[in-house]
Coordinates of N, CA and C and ligand atoms in Angstrom, one line a residue:
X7 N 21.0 -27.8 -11.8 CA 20.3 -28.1 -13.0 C 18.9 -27.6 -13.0
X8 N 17.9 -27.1 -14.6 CA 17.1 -26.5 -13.8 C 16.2 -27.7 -14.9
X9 N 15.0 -27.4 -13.5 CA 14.3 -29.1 -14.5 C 13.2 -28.8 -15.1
X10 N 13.6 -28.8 -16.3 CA 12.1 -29.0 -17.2 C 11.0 -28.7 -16.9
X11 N 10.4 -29.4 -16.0 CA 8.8 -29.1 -15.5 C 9.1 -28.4 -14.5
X12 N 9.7 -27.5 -14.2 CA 9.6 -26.4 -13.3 C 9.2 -25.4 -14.1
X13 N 8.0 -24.3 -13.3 CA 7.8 -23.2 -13.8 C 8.3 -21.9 -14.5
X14 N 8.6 -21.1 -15.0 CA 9.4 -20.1 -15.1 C 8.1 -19.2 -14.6
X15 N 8.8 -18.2 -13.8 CA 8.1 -17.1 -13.0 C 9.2 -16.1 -13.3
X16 N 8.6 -14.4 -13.3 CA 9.8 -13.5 -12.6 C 8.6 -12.9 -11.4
X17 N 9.2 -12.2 -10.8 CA 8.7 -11.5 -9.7 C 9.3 -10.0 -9.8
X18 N 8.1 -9.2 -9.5 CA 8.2 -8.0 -9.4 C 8.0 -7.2 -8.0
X19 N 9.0 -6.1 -7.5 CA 9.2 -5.8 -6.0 C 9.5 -4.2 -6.7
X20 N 9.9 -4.0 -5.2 CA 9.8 -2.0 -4.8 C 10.2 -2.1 -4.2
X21 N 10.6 -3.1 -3.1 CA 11.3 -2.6 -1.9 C 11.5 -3.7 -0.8
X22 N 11.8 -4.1 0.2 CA 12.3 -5.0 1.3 C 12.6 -6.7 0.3
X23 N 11.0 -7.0 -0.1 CA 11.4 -8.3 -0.9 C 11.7 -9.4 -0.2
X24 N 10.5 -9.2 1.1 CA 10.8 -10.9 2.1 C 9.9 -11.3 1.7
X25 N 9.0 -11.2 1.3 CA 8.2 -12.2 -0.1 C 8.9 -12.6 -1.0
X26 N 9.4 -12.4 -1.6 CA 10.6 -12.8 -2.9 C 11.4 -13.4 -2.0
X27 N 12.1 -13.8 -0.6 CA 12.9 -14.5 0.3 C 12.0 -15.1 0.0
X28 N 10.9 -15.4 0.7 CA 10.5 -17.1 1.0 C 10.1 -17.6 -0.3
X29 N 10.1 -16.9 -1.2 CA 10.1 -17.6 -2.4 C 10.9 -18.4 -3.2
X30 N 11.8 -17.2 -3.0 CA 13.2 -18.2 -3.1 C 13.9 -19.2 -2.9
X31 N 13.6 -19.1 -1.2 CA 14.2 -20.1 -0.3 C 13.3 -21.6 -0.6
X32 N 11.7 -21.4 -0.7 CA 11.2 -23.1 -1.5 C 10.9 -23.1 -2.5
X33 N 11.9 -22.5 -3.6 CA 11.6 -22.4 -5.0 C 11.3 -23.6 -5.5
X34 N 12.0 -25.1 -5.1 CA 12.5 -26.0 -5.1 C 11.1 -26.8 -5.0
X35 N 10.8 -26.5 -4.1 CA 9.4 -27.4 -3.3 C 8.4 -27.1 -4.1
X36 N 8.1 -25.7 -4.7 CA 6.9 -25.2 -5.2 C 7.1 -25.8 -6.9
X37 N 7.8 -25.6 -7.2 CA 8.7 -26.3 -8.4 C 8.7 -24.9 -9.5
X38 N 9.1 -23.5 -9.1 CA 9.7 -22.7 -9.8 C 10.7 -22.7 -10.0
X39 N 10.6 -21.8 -10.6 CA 12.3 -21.1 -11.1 C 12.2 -20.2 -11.7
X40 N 13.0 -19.1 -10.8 CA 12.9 -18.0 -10.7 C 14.0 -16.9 -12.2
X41 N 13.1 -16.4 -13.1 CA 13.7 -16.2 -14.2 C 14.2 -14.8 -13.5
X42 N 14.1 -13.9 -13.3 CA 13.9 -12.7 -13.1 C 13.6 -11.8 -12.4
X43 N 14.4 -11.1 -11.5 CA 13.2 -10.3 -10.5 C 13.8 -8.7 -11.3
X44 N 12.8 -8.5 -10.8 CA 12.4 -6.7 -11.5 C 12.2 -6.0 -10.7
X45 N 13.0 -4.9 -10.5 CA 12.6 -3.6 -9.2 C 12.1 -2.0 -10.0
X46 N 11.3 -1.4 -9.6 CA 10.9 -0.4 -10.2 C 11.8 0.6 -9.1
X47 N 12.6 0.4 -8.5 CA 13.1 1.4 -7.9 C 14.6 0.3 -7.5
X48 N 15.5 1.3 -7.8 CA 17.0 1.0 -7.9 C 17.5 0.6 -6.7
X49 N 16.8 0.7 -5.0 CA 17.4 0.9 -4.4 C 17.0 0.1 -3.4
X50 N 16.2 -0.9 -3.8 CA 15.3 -1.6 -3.3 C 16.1 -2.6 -2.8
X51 N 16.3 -3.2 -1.6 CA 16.6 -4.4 -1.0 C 16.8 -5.8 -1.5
X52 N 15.3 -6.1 -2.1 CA 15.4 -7.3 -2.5 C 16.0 -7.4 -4.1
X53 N 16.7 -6.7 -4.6 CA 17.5 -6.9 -5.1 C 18.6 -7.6 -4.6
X54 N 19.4 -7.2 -3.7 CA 20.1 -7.9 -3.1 C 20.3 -9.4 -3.1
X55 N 18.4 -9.4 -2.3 CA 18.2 -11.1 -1.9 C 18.3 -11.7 -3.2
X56 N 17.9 -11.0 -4.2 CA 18.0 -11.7 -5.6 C 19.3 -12.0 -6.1
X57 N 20.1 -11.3 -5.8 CA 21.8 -11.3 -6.3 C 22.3 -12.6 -5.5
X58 N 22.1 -12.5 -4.0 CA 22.7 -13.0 -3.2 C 22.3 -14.8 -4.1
X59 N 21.0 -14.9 -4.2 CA 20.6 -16.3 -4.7 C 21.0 -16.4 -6.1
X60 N 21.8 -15.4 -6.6 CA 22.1 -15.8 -8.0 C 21.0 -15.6 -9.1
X61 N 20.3 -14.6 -8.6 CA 18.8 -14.2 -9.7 C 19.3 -13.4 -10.7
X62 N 18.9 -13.4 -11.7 CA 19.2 -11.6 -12.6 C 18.4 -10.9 -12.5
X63 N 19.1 -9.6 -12.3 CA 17.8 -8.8 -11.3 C 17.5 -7.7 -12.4
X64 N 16.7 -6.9 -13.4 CA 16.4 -5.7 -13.8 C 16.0 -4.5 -13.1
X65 N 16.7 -3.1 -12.9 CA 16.0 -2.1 -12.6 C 15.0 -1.5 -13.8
X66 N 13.5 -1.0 -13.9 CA 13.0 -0.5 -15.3 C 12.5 0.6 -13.6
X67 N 12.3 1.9 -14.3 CA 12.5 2.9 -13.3 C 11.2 4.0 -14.0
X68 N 10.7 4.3 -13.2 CA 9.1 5.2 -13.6 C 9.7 6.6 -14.3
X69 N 10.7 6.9 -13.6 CA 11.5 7.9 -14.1 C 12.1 7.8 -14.9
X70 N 12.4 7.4 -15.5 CA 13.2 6.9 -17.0 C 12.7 7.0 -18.2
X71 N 11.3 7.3 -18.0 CA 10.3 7.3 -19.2 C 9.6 8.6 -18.9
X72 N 9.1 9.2 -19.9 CA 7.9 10.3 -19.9 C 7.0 10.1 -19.6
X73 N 6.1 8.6 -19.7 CA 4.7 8.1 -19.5 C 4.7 6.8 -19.0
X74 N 3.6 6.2 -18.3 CA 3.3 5.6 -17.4 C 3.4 4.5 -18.4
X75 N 2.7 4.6 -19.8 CA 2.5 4.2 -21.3 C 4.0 3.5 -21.2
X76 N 4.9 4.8 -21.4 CA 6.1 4.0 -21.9 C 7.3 3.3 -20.9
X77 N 6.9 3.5 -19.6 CA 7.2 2.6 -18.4 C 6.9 1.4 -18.4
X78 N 5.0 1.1 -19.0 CA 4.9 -0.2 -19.2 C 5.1 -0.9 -20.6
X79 N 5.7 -0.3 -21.8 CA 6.0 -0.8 -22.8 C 7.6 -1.5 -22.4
X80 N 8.3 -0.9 -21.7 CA 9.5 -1.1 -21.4 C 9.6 -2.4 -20.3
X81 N 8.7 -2.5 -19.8 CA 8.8 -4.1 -18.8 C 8.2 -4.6 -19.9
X82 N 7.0 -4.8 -20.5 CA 6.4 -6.0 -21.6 C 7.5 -6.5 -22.3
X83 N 8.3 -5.3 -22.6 CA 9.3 -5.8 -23.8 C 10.5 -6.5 -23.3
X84 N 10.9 -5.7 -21.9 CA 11.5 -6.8 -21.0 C 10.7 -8.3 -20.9
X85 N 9.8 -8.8 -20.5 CA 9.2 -9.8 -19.8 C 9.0 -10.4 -20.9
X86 N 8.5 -10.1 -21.8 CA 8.4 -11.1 -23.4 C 9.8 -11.8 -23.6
X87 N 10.7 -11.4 -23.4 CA 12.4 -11.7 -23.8 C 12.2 -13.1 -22.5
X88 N 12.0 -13.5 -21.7 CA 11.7 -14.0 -20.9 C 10.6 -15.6 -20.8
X89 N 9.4 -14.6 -21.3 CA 8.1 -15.6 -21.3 C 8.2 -16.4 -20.3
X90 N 7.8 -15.8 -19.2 CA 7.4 -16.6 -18.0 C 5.6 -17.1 -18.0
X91 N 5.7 -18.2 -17.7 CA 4.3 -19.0 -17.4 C 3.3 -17.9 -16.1
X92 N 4.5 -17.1 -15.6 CA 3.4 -16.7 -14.0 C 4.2 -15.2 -14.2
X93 N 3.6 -14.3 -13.4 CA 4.6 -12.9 -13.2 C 3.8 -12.5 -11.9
X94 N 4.6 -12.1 -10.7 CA 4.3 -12.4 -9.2 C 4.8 -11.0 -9.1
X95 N 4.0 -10.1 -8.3 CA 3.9 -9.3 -8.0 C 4.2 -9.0 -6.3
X96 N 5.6 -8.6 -5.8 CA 5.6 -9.1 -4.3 C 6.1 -7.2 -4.1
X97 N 5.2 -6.9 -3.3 CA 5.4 -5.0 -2.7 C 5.7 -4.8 -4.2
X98 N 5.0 -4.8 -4.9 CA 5.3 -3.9 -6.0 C 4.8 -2.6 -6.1
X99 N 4.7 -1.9 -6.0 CA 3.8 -0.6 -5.7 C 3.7 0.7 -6.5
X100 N 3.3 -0.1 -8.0 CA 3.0 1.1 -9.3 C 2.3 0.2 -9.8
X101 N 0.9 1.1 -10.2 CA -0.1 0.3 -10.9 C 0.2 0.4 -12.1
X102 N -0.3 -0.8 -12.7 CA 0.1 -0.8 -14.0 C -0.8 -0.9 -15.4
X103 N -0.8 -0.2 -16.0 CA -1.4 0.0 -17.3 C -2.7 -1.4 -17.7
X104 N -3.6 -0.6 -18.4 CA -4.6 -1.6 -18.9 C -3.5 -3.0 -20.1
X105 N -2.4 -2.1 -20.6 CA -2.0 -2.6 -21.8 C -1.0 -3.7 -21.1
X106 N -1.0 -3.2 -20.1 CA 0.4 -4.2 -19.8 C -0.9 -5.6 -18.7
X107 N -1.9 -5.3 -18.1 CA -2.7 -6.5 -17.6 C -3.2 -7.1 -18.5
X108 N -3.5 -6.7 -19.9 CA -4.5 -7.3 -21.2 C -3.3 -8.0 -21.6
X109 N -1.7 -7.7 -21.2 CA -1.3 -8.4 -22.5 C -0.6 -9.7 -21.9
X110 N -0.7 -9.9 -20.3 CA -0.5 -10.9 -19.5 C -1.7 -11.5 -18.7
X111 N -3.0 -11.4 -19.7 CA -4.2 -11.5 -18.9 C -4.0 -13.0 -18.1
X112 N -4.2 -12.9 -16.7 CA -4.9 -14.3 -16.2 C -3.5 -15.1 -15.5
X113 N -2.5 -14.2 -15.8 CA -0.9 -15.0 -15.3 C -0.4 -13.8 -14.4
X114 N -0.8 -13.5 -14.3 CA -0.1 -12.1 -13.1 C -1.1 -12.0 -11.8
X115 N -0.2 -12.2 -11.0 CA -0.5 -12.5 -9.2 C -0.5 -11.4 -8.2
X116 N -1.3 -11.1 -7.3 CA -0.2 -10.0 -6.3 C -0.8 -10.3 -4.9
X117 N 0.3 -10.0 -4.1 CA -0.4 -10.3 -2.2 C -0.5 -9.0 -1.8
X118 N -1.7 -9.2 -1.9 CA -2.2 -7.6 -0.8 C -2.6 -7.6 0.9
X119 N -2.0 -7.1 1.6 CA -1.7 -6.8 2.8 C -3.5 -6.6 3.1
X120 N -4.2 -7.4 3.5 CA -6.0 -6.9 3.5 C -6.5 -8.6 3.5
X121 N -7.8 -8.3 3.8 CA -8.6 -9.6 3.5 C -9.9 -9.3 2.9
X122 N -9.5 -9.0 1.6 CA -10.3 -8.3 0.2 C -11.2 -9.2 0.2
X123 N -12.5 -8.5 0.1 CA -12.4 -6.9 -0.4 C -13.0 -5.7 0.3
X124 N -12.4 -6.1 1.4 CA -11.9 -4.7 2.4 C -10.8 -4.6 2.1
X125 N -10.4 -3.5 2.1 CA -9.1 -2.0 2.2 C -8.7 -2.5 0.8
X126 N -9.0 -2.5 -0.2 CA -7.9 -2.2 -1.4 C -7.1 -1.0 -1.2
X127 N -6.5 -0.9 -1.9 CA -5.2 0.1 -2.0 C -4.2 0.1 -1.0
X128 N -4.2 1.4 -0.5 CA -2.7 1.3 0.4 C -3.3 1.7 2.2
X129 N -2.6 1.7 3.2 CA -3.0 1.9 4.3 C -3.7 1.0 4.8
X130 N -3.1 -0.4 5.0 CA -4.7 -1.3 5.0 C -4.5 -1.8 6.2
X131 N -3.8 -1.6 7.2 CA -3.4 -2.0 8.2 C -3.8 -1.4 9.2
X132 N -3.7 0.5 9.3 CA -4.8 0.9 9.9 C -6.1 1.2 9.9
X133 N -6.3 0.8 8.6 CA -8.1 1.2 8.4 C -8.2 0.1 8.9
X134 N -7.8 -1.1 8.7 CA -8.3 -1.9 9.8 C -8.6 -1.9 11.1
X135 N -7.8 -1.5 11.4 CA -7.6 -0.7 12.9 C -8.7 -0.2 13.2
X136 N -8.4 1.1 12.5 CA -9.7 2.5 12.8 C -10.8 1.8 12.7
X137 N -11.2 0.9 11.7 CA -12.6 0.1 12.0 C -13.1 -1.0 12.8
X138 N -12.0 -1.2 13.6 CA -12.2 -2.0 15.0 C -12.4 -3.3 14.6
X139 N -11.8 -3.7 13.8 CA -11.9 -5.1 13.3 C -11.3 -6.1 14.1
X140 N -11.5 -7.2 14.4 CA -11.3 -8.2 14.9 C -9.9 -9.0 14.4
X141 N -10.2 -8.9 13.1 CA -9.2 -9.6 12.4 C -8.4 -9.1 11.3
X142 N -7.3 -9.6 10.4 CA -7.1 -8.8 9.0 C -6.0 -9.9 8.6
X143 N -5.6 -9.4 7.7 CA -5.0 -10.4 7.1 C -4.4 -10.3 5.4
X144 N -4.0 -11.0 5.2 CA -3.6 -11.0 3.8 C -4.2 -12.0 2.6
X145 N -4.7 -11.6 1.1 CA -4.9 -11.8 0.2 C -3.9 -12.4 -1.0
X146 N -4.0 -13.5 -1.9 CA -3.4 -13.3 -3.1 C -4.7 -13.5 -3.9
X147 N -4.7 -12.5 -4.9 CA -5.4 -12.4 -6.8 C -5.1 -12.4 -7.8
X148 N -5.5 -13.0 -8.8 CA -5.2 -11.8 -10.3 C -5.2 -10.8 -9.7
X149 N -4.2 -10.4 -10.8 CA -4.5 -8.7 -11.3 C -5.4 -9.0 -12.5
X150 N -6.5 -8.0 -12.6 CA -7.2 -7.4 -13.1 C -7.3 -5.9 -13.2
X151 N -7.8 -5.3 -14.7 CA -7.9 -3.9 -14.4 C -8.7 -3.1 -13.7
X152 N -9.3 -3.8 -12.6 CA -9.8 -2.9 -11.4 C -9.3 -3.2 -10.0
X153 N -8.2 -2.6 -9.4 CA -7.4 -2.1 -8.7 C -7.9 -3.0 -7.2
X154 N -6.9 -4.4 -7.2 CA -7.0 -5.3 -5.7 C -8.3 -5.6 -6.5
X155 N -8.9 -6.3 -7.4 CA -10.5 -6.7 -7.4 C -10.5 -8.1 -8.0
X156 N -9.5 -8.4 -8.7 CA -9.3 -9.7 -9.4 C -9.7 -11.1 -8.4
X157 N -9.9 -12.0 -9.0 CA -10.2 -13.3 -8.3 C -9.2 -13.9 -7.2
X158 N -10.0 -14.4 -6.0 CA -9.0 -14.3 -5.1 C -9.1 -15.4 -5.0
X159 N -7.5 -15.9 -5.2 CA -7.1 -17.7 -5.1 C -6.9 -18.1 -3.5
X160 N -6.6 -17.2 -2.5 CA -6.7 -17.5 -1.0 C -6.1 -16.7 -0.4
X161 N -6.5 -17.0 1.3 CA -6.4 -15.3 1.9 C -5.6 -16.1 3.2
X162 N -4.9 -15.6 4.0 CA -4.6 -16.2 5.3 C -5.4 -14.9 6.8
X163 N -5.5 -15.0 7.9 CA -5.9 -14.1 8.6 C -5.5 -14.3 9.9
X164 N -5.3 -12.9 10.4 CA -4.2 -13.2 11.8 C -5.6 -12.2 12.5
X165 N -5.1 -12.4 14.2 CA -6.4 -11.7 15.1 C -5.6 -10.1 15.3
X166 N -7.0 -9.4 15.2 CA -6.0 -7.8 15.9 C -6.4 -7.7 17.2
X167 N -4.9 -7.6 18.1 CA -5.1 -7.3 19.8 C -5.1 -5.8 19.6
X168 N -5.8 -5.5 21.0 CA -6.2 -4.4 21.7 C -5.0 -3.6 21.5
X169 N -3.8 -4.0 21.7 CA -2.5 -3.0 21.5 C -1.8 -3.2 20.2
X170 N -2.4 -3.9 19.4 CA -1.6 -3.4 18.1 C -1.8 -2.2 17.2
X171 N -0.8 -2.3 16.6 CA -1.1 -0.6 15.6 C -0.1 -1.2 14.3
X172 N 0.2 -0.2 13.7 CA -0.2 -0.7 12.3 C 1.2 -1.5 12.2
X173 N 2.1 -1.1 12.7 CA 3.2 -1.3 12.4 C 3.6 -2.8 12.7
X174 N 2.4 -3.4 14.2 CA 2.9 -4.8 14.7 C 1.6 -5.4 14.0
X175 N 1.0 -4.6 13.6 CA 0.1 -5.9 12.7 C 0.4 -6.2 11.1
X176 N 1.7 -4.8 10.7 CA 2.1 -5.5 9.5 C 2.9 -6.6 9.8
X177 N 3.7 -6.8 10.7 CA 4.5 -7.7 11.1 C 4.2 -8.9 11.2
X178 N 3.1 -8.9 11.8 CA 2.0 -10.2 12.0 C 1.3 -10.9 10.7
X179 N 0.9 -9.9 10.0 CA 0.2 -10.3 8.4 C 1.3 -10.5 7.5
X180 N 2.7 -9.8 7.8 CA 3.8 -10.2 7.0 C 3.9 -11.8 6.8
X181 N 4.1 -12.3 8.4 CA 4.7 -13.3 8.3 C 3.7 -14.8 7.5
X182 N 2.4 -14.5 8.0 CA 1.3 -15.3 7.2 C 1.4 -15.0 5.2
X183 N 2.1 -14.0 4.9 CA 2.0 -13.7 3.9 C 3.4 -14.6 3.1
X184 N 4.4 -14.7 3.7 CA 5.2 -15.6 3.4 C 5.0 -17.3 3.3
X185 N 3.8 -17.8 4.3 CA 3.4 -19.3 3.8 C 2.1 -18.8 2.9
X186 N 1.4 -18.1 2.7 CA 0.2 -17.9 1.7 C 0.8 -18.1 0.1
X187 N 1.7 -17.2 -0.3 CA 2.2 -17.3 -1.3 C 2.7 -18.3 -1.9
X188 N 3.4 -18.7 -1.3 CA 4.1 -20.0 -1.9 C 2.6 -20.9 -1.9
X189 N 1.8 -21.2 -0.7 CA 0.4 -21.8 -1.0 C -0.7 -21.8 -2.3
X190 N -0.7 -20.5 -2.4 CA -1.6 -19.6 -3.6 C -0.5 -19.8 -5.3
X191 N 0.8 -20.0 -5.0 CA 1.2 -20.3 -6.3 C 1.6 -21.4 -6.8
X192 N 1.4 -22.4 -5.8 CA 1.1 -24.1 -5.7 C -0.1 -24.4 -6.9
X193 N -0.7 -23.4 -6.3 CA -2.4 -23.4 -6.0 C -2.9 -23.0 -7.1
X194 N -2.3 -22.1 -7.9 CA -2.4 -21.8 -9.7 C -1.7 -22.9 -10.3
X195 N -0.2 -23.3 -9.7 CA 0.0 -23.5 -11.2 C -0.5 -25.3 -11.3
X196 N -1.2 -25.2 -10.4 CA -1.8 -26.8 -10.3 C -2.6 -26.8 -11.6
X197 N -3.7 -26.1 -11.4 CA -4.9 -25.7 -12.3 C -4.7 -25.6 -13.8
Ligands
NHR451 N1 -2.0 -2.8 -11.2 C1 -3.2 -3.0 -11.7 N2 -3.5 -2.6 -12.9 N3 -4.1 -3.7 -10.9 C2 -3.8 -4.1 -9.7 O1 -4.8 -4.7 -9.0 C3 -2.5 -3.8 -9.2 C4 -1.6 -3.2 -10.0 C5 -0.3 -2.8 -9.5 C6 0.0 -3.2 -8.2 C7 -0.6 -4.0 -5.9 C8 -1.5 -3.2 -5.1 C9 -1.6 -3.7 -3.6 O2 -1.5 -4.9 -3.4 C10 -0.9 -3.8 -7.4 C11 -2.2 -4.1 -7.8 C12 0.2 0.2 -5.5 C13 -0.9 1.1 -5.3 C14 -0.7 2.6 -5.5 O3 -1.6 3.3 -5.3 C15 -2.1 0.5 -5.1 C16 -2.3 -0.8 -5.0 C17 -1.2 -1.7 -5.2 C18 0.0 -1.2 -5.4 N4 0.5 3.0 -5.9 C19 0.8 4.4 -6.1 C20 0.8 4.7 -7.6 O4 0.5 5.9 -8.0 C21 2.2 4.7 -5.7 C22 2.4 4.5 -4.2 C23 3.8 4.6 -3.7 O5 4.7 4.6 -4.5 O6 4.0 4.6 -2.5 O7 1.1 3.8 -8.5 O8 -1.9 -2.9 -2.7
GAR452 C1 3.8 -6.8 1.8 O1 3.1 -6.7 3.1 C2 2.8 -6.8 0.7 O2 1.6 -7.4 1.0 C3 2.6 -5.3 0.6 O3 3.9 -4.7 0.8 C4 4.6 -5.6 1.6 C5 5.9 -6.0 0.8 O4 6.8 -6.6 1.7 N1 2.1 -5.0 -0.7 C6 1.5 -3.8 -0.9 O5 1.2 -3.1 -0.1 C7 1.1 -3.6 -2.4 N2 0.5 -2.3 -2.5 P1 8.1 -7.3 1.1 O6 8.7 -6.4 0.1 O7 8.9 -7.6 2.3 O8 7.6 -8.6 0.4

């Protein structure tokens, strides 16, 4: 049964989608309900996870369109059919249009692999590194139309050892990134 005061969310992915797992898994606790997950690429994994839990999953594909323009008119027009209260951004990895942040201003989330506002964008695991950082860690924000800069609702942080490299420190920031989120979307839709 799905209960009234539970949220409606979709979430948006690109690929693996163990953030969309543990979302899943305490949708219950956090008190969502999961309308939708969306993949910009067909071949993405957490689709799967989404099937497997009985989600409806949409592919909307960068290649399917001429312009970046009409890539994001095609999810708006998806997501409006919808009207979710929140839209969660988990490994999504296409930026998206001024038109499409203006027209979901202030309800669109994303976990960036960083402890912003160091490393926006992508690579953030070794620039960490290369800058001999002590620590790193993961972020959730708005999205805003300047790129990882939106208001940050909370960050989690793990230590970097002397022998990690990028690959065991994503591992490490992954897993903090799976109790942050569910934390950080408590954490909005309290407010
Ligand atoms: N869109 C806007 N407008 N603003 C943000 O802050 C966004 C966004 C879309 C995604 C996630 C972000 C991250 O957490 C995110 C934040 C992709 C890229 C990127 O450069 C950068 C940041 C983020 C996601 N993507 C390349 C592109 O040209 C493609 C890279 C690839 O496919 O591997 O879109 O880090
Ligand atoms: C996560 O580490 C997330 O922070 C990062 O991609 C991974 C997705 O993992 N996001 C970005 O880098 C956005 N540019 P998942 O698909 O297993 O949730």
């Amino acid at each position: 049964m799905v209960n009234k005061s539970f949220s409606k969310i979709i979430i948006l992915i690109s690929g693996s989608g163990s953030n969309l797992q543990s979302i899943i898994d305490n949708s219950d606790n956090i008190g969502v309900n999961i309308q939708s997950v969306i993949s910009n690429k067909a071949d993405a994994f957490g689709l799967k996870r989404a099937k497997n839990a009985g989600i409806a999953t949409k592919v909307i594909e960068r290649k399917q369109f001429a312009t970046d323009k009409d890539f994001d008119y095609a999810l708006i027009r998806y997501i409006n059919t919808l009207n979710p209260d929140l839209i969660v951004l988990a490994g999504f990895m296409h930026i998206l249009t001024t038109k499409f942040i203006n027209t979901f201003a202030g309800q669109i989330l994303n976990i960036h692999p960083a402890l912003l506002p160091k490393y926006k964008g992508l690579n953030t695991h070794q620039r960490a590194i290369d800058a001999g950082d002590s620590k790193a860690g993961a972020s959730v924000h708005f999205v805003t139309n300047e790129l990882d800069s939106g208001e940050i609702i909370l960050q989690r942080s793990v230590p970097i050892d002397l022998d990690d490299n990028a690959a065991t420190l994503a591992k490490k920031v992954l897993e903090q990134e799976h109790i942050l989120y569910l934390e950080a979307i408590q954490k909005v839709l309290q407010r």
